[in-house]
CSV table of C-alpha atoms in Angstrom, one decimal:
chain,number,residue,atom,x,y,z
A,1,MET,CA,70.8,78.0,126.5
A,2,GLN,CA,71.1,77.5,122.4
A,3,SER,CA,74.5,76.0,121.4
A,4,GLN,CA,74.7,78.8,118.5
A,5,LEU,CA,75.7,81.3,121.4
A,6,ASP,CA,79.4,81.7,120.7
A,7,ASN,CA,81.8,82.4,123.8
A,8,GLN,CA,81.6,86.3,123.9
A,9,GLN,CA,77.7,86.3,124.0
A,10,TRP,CA,77.9,83.6,126.6
A,11,LEU,CA,80.2,85.4,128.7
A,12,SER,CA,77.7,88.5,128.4
A,13,LEU,CA,74.6,86.4,129.0
A,14,SER,CA,76.1,84.7,132.3
A,15,HIS,CA,77.6,88.2,133.5
A,16,SER,CA,81.3,86.7,133.0
A,17,HIS,CA,84.6,88.3,132.9
A,18,GLY,CA,86.5,84.9,132.3
A,19,VAL,CA,89.4,86.2,134.4
A,20,ASN,CA,87.9,88.5,137.6
A,21,LEU,CA,85.2,86.6,139.4
A,22,GLY,CA,81.9,88.6,140.1
A,23,LEU,CA,78.9,88.0,142.3
A,24,LYS,CA,76.4,88.0,139.0
A,25,GLU,CA,78.3,85.1,137.3
A,26,LEU,CA,77.4,83.0,140.6
A,27,MET,CA,73.9,84.3,141.0
A,28,TYR,CA,73.4,82.7,137.5
A,29,TYR,CA,73.8,79.6,138.3
A,30,LYS,CA,70.8,79.8,140.8
A,31,ALA,CA,68.7,78.9,137.7
A,32,LYS,CA,70.7,76.5,136.6
A,33,ALA,CA,70.5,74.5,139.8
A,34,ARG,CA,68.6,72.0,137.7
A,35,LEU,CA,71.1,70.6,136.0
A,36,LEU,CA,72.5,68.6,139.0
A,37,GLU,CA,68.6,67.2,139.5
A,38,LEU,CA,68.8,65.9,136.1
A,39,ALA,CA,71.6,62.9,137.4
A,40,PRO,CA,72.0,60.3,137.0
A,41,LYS,CA,70.4,61.0,133.1
A,42,VAL,CA,72.9,63.7,132.9
A,43,LYS,CA,76.4,63.1,131.9
A,44,ILE,CA,79.7,64.9,131.1
A,45,ARG,CA,80.3,65.5,127.5
A,46,ASN,CA,84.0,64.5,127.8
A,47,SER,CA,85.5,61.3,126.1
A,48,LEU,CA,88.1,61.1,129.3
A,49,THR,CA,84.8,60.9,132.0
A,50,GLY,CA,82.3,58.2,131.3
A,51,GLN,CA,80.8,59.3,134.6
A,52,TYR,CA,78.0,61.0,135.7
A,53,LEU,CA,77.5,64.1,137.9
A,54,ALA,CA,76.3,62.4,141.1
A,55,PRO,CA,73.1,63.8,142.5
A,56,HIS,CA,72.9,64.3,146.3
A,57,LYS,CA,72.0,61.2,147.6
A,58,GLY,CA,68.9,60.2,149.6
A,59,ARG,CA,68.6,60.7,153.1
A,60,GLY,CA,70.9,58.2,154.9
A,61,MET,CA,71.3,57.1,159.0
A,62,GLU,CA,72.8,59.3,161.5
A,63,PHE,CA,74.0,58.7,165.0
A,64,ALA,CA,71.2,59.0,167.6
A,65,GLU,CA,72.2,57.4,171.1
A,66,VAL,CA,74.0,54.4,172.7
A,67,ARG,CA,71.7,52.1,175.0
A,68,HIS,CA,72.4,49.0,176.7
A,69,TYR,CA,72.3,46.0,174.4
A,70,GLN,CA,69.0,44.3,173.9
A,71,GLN,CA,68.1,41.1,172.4
A,72,GLY,CA,67.8,41.3,168.6
A,73,ASP,CA,69.8,44.2,168.1
A,74,ASP,CA,72.2,44.2,165.4
A,75,ILE,CA,75.6,42.8,166.7
A,76,ARG,CA,77.3,45.4,163.9
A,77,SER,CA,76.1,48.0,166.0
A,78,ILE,CA,77.6,46.9,169.0
A,79,ASP,CA,79.7,50.1,170.7
A,80,TRP,CA,82.9,48.3,171.7
A,81,ARG,CA,84.5,51.2,173.5
A,82,VAL,CA,81.7,51.9,175.7
A,83,THR,CA,80.9,48.2,176.2
A,84,ALA,CA,84.9,48.4,177.4
A,85,ARG,CA,84.7,51.1,179.4
A,86,THR,CA,81.4,50.0,181.3
A,87,GLY,CA,81.7,46.7,181.4
A,88,GLU,CA,78.5,45.9,180.1
A,89,THR,CA,77.3,45.3,176.2
A,90,HIS,CA,76.2,48.7,174.5
A,91,THR,CA,74.6,49.4,171.1
A,92,LYS,CA,74.5,52.1,168.9
A,93,LEU,CA,71.3,53.2,167.7
A,94,PHE,CA,70.6,55.4,164.6
A,95,GLN,CA,67.9,57.2,163.2
A,96,GLU,CA,67.0,58.9,159.5
A,97,GLU,CA,69.2,62.0,159.0
A,98,LYS,CA,66.9,65.0,158.4
A,99,GLU,CA,69.1,66.7,156.0
A,100,ARG,CA,72.6,65.6,154.6
A,101,PRO,CA,75.4,68.5,154.8
A,102,VAL,CA,77.1,69.1,151.2
A,103,PHE,CA,80.5,70.6,151.3
A,104,VAL,CA,82.3,72.3,148.6
A,105,PHE,CA,86.1,72.5,148.8
A,106,THR,CA,87.4,75.3,146.1
A,107,ASP,CA,90.7,75.4,144.9
A,108,PHE,CA,92.3,78.8,143.8
A,109,SER,CA,95.8,78.1,144.2
A,110,ASN,CA,98.5,79.6,141.4
A,111,ALA,CA,98.1,76.7,139.3
A,112,MET,CA,94.3,77.3,139.0
A,113,LEU,CA,94.9,80.7,137.7
A,114,PHE,CA,95.2,80.0,134.0
A,115,GLY,CA,93.3,80.0,131.1
A,116,SER,CA,93.7,79.8,127.2
A,117,LYS,CA,90.4,80.3,126.4
A,118,LEU,CA,86.7,81.4,127.8
A,119,LEU,CA,88.0,80.8,131.4
A,120,LEU,CA,90.4,80.4,134.2
A,121,LYS,CA,90.4,77.1,135.6
A,122,SER,CA,89.8,79.1,139.1
A,123,VAL,CA,86.4,81.0,137.3
A,124,GLN,CA,85.3,77.5,136.1
A,125,ALA,CA,86.0,76.2,139.6
A,126,ALA,CA,83.9,79.0,141.2
A,127,HIS,CA,80.9,78.2,138.7
A,128,ILE,CA,80.9,74.8,139.5
A,129,SER,CA,81.3,75.3,143.3
A,130,ALA,CA,78.1,77.8,142.8
A,131,LEU,CA,76.1,75.5,141.0
A,132,VAL,CA,76.5,72.7,143.6
A,133,ALA,CA,75.4,75.0,146.1
A,134,TRP,CA,72.5,76.6,144.5
A,135,SER,CA,71.4,72.6,144.2
A,136,ALA,CA,71.7,71.8,147.6
A,137,CYS,CA,69.8,75.0,148.5
A,138,GLN,CA,67.0,74.2,146.4
A,139,ARG,CA,66.8,70.7,148.4
A,140,GLY,CA,66.9,71.7,151.7
A,141,ASP,CA,70.5,70.9,152.4
A,142,ARG,CA,73.0,72.3,154.6
A,143,ILE,CA,76.0,73.8,152.8
A,144,GLY,CA,79.3,74.6,154.0
A,145,GLY,CA,82.9,74.6,152.3
A,146,ILE,CA,86.7,75.8,152.2
A,147,VAL,CA,87.8,78.4,149.5
A,148,PHE,CA,91.6,78.7,149.4
A,149,ASN,CA,94.2,80.1,147.7
A,150,GLN,CA,98.0,80.0,147.8
A,151,HIS,CA,98.1,82.4,150.6
A,152,GLY,CA,94.9,82.1,152.6
A,153,HIS,CA,91.9,80.2,153.3
A,154,LEU,CA,87.7,81.1,154.0
A,155,GLU,CA,85.5,78.6,156.0
A,156,LEU,CA,82.0,78.0,156.0
A,157,LYS,CA,80.3,75.9,158.5
A,158,PRO,CA,77.1,74.1,157.2
A,159,SER,CA,74.2,76.2,157.3
A,160,ALA,CA,70.7,75.9,155.2
A,161,ARG,CA,69.0,78.5,153.1
A,162,GLU,CA,70.0,81.0,150.4
A,163,LYS,CA,72.0,83.0,152.9
A,164,ALA,CA,74.5,80.3,153.4
A,165,VAL,CA,75.0,80.0,149.4
A,166,LEU,CA,75.4,84.0,149.1
A,167,LYS,CA,78.3,83.9,151.7
A,168,LEU,CA,79.6,81.0,150.1
A,169,CYS,CA,79.5,83.1,146.9
A,170,HIS,CA,80.9,86.2,148.5
A,171,ASN,CA,84.0,84.0,149.7
A,172,LEU,CA,84.7,82.7,146.6
A,173,CYS,CA,84.8,86.1,144.9
A,174,ASN,CA,87.0,87.3,147.9
A,175,ASN,CA,89.5,84.7,147.9
A,176,HIS,CA,89.7,84.6,144.0
A,177,GLN,CA,90.4,88.7,143.7
A,178,GLN,CA,93.0,87.8,146.7
A,179,ALA,CA,94.4,84.8,144.5
A,180,LEU,CA,95.3,87.1,141.4
A,181,ALA,CA,96.4,90.1,143.3
A,182,GLN,CA,99.1,88.1,145.0
A,183,ILE,CA,99.7,85.7,142.4
A,184,ASP,CA,103.4,86.7,142.4
A,185,GLU,CA,104.2,86.4,146.1
A,186,PRO,CA,105.7,83.0,147.5
A,187,ALA,CA,103.1,80.5,148.4
A,188,ASP,CA,102.5,79.8,152.1
A,189,ASN,CA,98.8,77.8,152.2
A,190,LYS,CA,99.2,74.1,151.3
A,191,LEU,CA,96.5,71.8,149.5
A,192,SER,CA,97.2,69.2,152.3
A,193,ASP,CA,96.5,71.7,155.1
A,194,ASN,CA,93.3,72.8,153.7
A,195,LEU,CA,92.2,69.4,153.4
A,196,LYS,CA,93.2,68.4,156.8
A,197,ARG,CA,90.7,71.6,157.6
A,198,LEU,CA,88.1,69.9,155.9
A,199,ASN,CA,88.5,66.8,157.6
A,200,HIS,CA,87.8,68.6,160.9
A,201,LEU,CA,85.0,70.6,159.3
A,202,ALA,CA,83.0,67.8,157.5
A,203,LYS,CA,81.0,65.7,159.8
A,204,PRO,CA,80.4,61.8,159.2
A,205,GLY,CA,78.1,61.1,156.3
A,206,SER,CA,78.5,64.5,153.9
A,207,LEU,CA,78.6,64.9,150.7
A,208,VAL,CA,81.6,66.5,149.7
A,209,TYR,CA,82.5,68.5,146.2
A,210,LEU,CA,86.5,68.8,145.8
A,211,VAL,CA,87.0,71.1,143.1
A,212,SER,CA,90.3,71.8,141.7
A,213,ASP,CA,92.8,70.5,138.8
A,214,PHE,CA,94.7,68.4,141.6
A,215,SER,CA,98.2,69.2,140.4
A,216,ALA,CA,99.7,70.2,144.1
A,217,LEU,CA,98.7,66.6,145.2
A,218,ASP,CA,101.6,65.1,147.4
A,219,ASP,CA,101.5,62.0,149.6
A,220,ALA,CA,100.2,64.5,152.7
A,221,SER,CA,97.3,65.3,150.5
A,222,PHE,CA,96.6,61.7,149.5
A,223,LYS,CA,96.5,60.9,153.2
A,224,GLN,CA,94.1,63.5,154.0
A,225,LEU,CA,91.8,62.2,151.1
A,226,GLU,CA,91.9,58.8,152.4
A,227,ILE,CA,90.8,59.8,155.8
A,228,LEU,CA,88.3,61.8,154.5
A,229,SER,CA,86.7,59.4,152.2
A,230,ARG,CA,86.3,57.0,155.3
A,231,HIS,CA,83.2,58.6,156.4
A,232,CYS,CA,82.4,61.0,153.8
A,233,GLU,CA,81.2,60.6,150.3
A,234,LEU,CA,83.7,62.4,147.8
A,235,ILE,CA,83.2,63.6,144.5
A,236,GLY,CA,86.3,65.0,142.4
A,237,CYS,CA,85.7,67.6,139.8
A,238,HIS,CA,88.9,67.5,138.1
A,239,ILE,CA,89.0,71.2,135.8
A,240,SER,CA,91.7,71.6,133.2
A,241,ASP,CA,92.7,73.8,130.2
A,242,PRO,CA,93.0,72.6,126.7
A,243,PHE,CA,96.5,73.4,126.3
A,244,GLU,CA,97.3,71.0,129.2
A,245,HIS,CA,96.4,68.2,127.2
A,246,GLN,CA,97.4,69.5,123.7
A,247,LEU,CA,99.8,72.4,122.8
A,248,PRO,CA,98.6,74.4,119.6
A,249,ALA,CA,100.6,74.7,116.5
A,250,PHE,CA,102.7,77.7,115.8
A,251,LYS,CA,104.9,79.2,113.7
A,252,GLN,CA,107.5,80.1,116.1
A,253,THR,CA,108.9,79.7,119.6
A,254,VAL,CA,106.8,81.0,122.2
A,255,THR,CA,108.3,81.9,125.7
A,256,VAL,CA,106.2,81.4,128.6
A,257,ASN,CA,106.8,82.1,132.8
A,258,ALA,CA,106.5,79.6,135.2
A,259,ASN,CA,107.6,80.0,138.7
A,260,GLY,CA,109.6,82.9,138.1
A,261,SER,CA,111.9,81.1,135.3
A,262,ASP,CA,111.6,81.4,131.6
A,263,PHE,CA,110.9,78.4,129.4
A,264,ALA,CA,111.0,78.3,125.6
A,265,LEU,CA,108.5,76.3,123.4
A,266,PRO,CA,109.0,75.0,120.0
A,267,LEU,CA,105.4,74.9,119.1
A,268,MET,CA,106.2,74.6,115.6
A,269,ASP,CA,107.6,71.4,116.1
A,270,LYS,CA,104.9,68.8,115.7
A,271,SER,CA,107.0,66.1,117.4
A,272,PHE,CA,107.7,68.4,120.7
A,273,ARG,CA,103.8,68.8,120.6
A,274,ASP,CA,103.5,65.2,120.3
A,275,LYS,CA,105.7,64.2,123.2
A,276,PHE,CA,104.1,67.0,125.3
A,277,ALA,CA,100.3,65.6,124.8
A,278,LYS,CA,101.5,62.1,125.4
A,279,THR,CA,103.6,63.1,128.9
A,280,ALA,CA,100.4,65.1,129.7
A,281,GLU,CA,98.1,61.9,129.1
A,282,GLN,CA,100.1,59.8,131.0
A,283,ALA,CA,100.4,62.3,133.8
A,284,PHE,CA,96.6,62.8,133.9
A,285,THR,CA,96.1,59.0,134.1
A,286,THR,CA,98.4,58.2,136.7
A,287,ARG,CA,96.7,61.5,138.8
A,288,MET,CA,93.5,59.9,138.2
A,289,GLN,CA,94.0,56.4,138.9
A,290,ARG,CA,95.4,57.7,142.4
A,291,LEU,CA,92.7,59.8,143.3
A,292,THR,CA,90.4,57.2,142.5
A,293,LYS,CA,92.5,54.7,145.0
A,294,SER,CA,91.8,57.3,147.4
A,295,GLY,CA,87.9,57.5,147.2
A,296,LEU,CA,87.0,60.0,145.0
A,297,ASN,CA,84.3,59.6,142.4
A,298,LEU,CA,85.9,61.4,139.4
A,299,ILE,CA,84.3,64.1,136.7
A,300,SER,CA,86.5,65.8,134.2
A,301,PHE,CA,85.6,69.7,133.5
A,302,ASN,CA,87.3,71.9,131.2
A,303,ALA,CA,87.7,75.7,131.5
A,304,ALA,CA,87.0,76.6,127.4
A,305,THR,CA,83.3,75.6,127.4
A,306,PRO,CA,80.3,76.9,129.4
A,307,LEU,CA,79.7,74.3,132.5
A,308,GLU,CA,75.8,73.9,131.4
A,309,LEU,CA,77.3,72.9,127.8
A,310,GLN,CA,79.3,70.2,129.5
A,311,LEU,CA,76.3,69.2,131.2
A,312,VAL,CA,73.5,67.3,128.5
A,313,ARG,CA,70.9,64.6,128.5
A,314,LYS,CA,72.0,61.3,127.8
């Protein structure tokens, strides 16, 4: 895509509304799937990141069967549970896996329904999810996932071919529409509960993309992430809006509503803006460090720039 396109031209080209989510804009990324295949020569244009959008790794090994231990078997492959149960030494056999399931975990909770420029964070999350799915489809990998908002979730068991991607895209559109329609209703669907569902859905060895602003993380969520990271490879796609890092200068106080309460923001006050930026940076750094400790490889995206412009050749 040519860099001289302004935001309005890009929205038209990609069939994106910026707030409402449509199937056409997710289909747009079918032709962009090679953006992931460029890695590790692809990096994110973001000084906060310094990481690569990980390619789907080559084939690994998957469990095949258990048999009696034979001389020459690797003792690290001994199945101690079967050995203890039978009283005879057994070893696990592995074979090259035929495919690697790829899961997309997409967050449309209320904090994601925000955007100061170009796209809502939730819409950018859908774009990333679609790009991952189309890339997996082109490689012949099975694609599955969980899409959720404050009020419900949709699950997609791993399945191959374009039909699976289209089902995921429909799930994204439907769940996003529900999120917007019920934004003022009390939340009853926790991030930690959806991570627990993901733990049950993702088989060992899967590649999992978690697409979120991770603002709703709590101790229960981190516990689920740590469990998941023991048997899956986790890529965390962190999405933010520029206003969450630096408030704009304005000539008067602006009143905003958050969680049903009004707050006055003195945007004309530079010291207030600087204090906000410092606090936001500290919170961001702390969150990223804890996510990394929980086993995630992290990539940062913003909602104010087209996705393909954040994926550039090194």
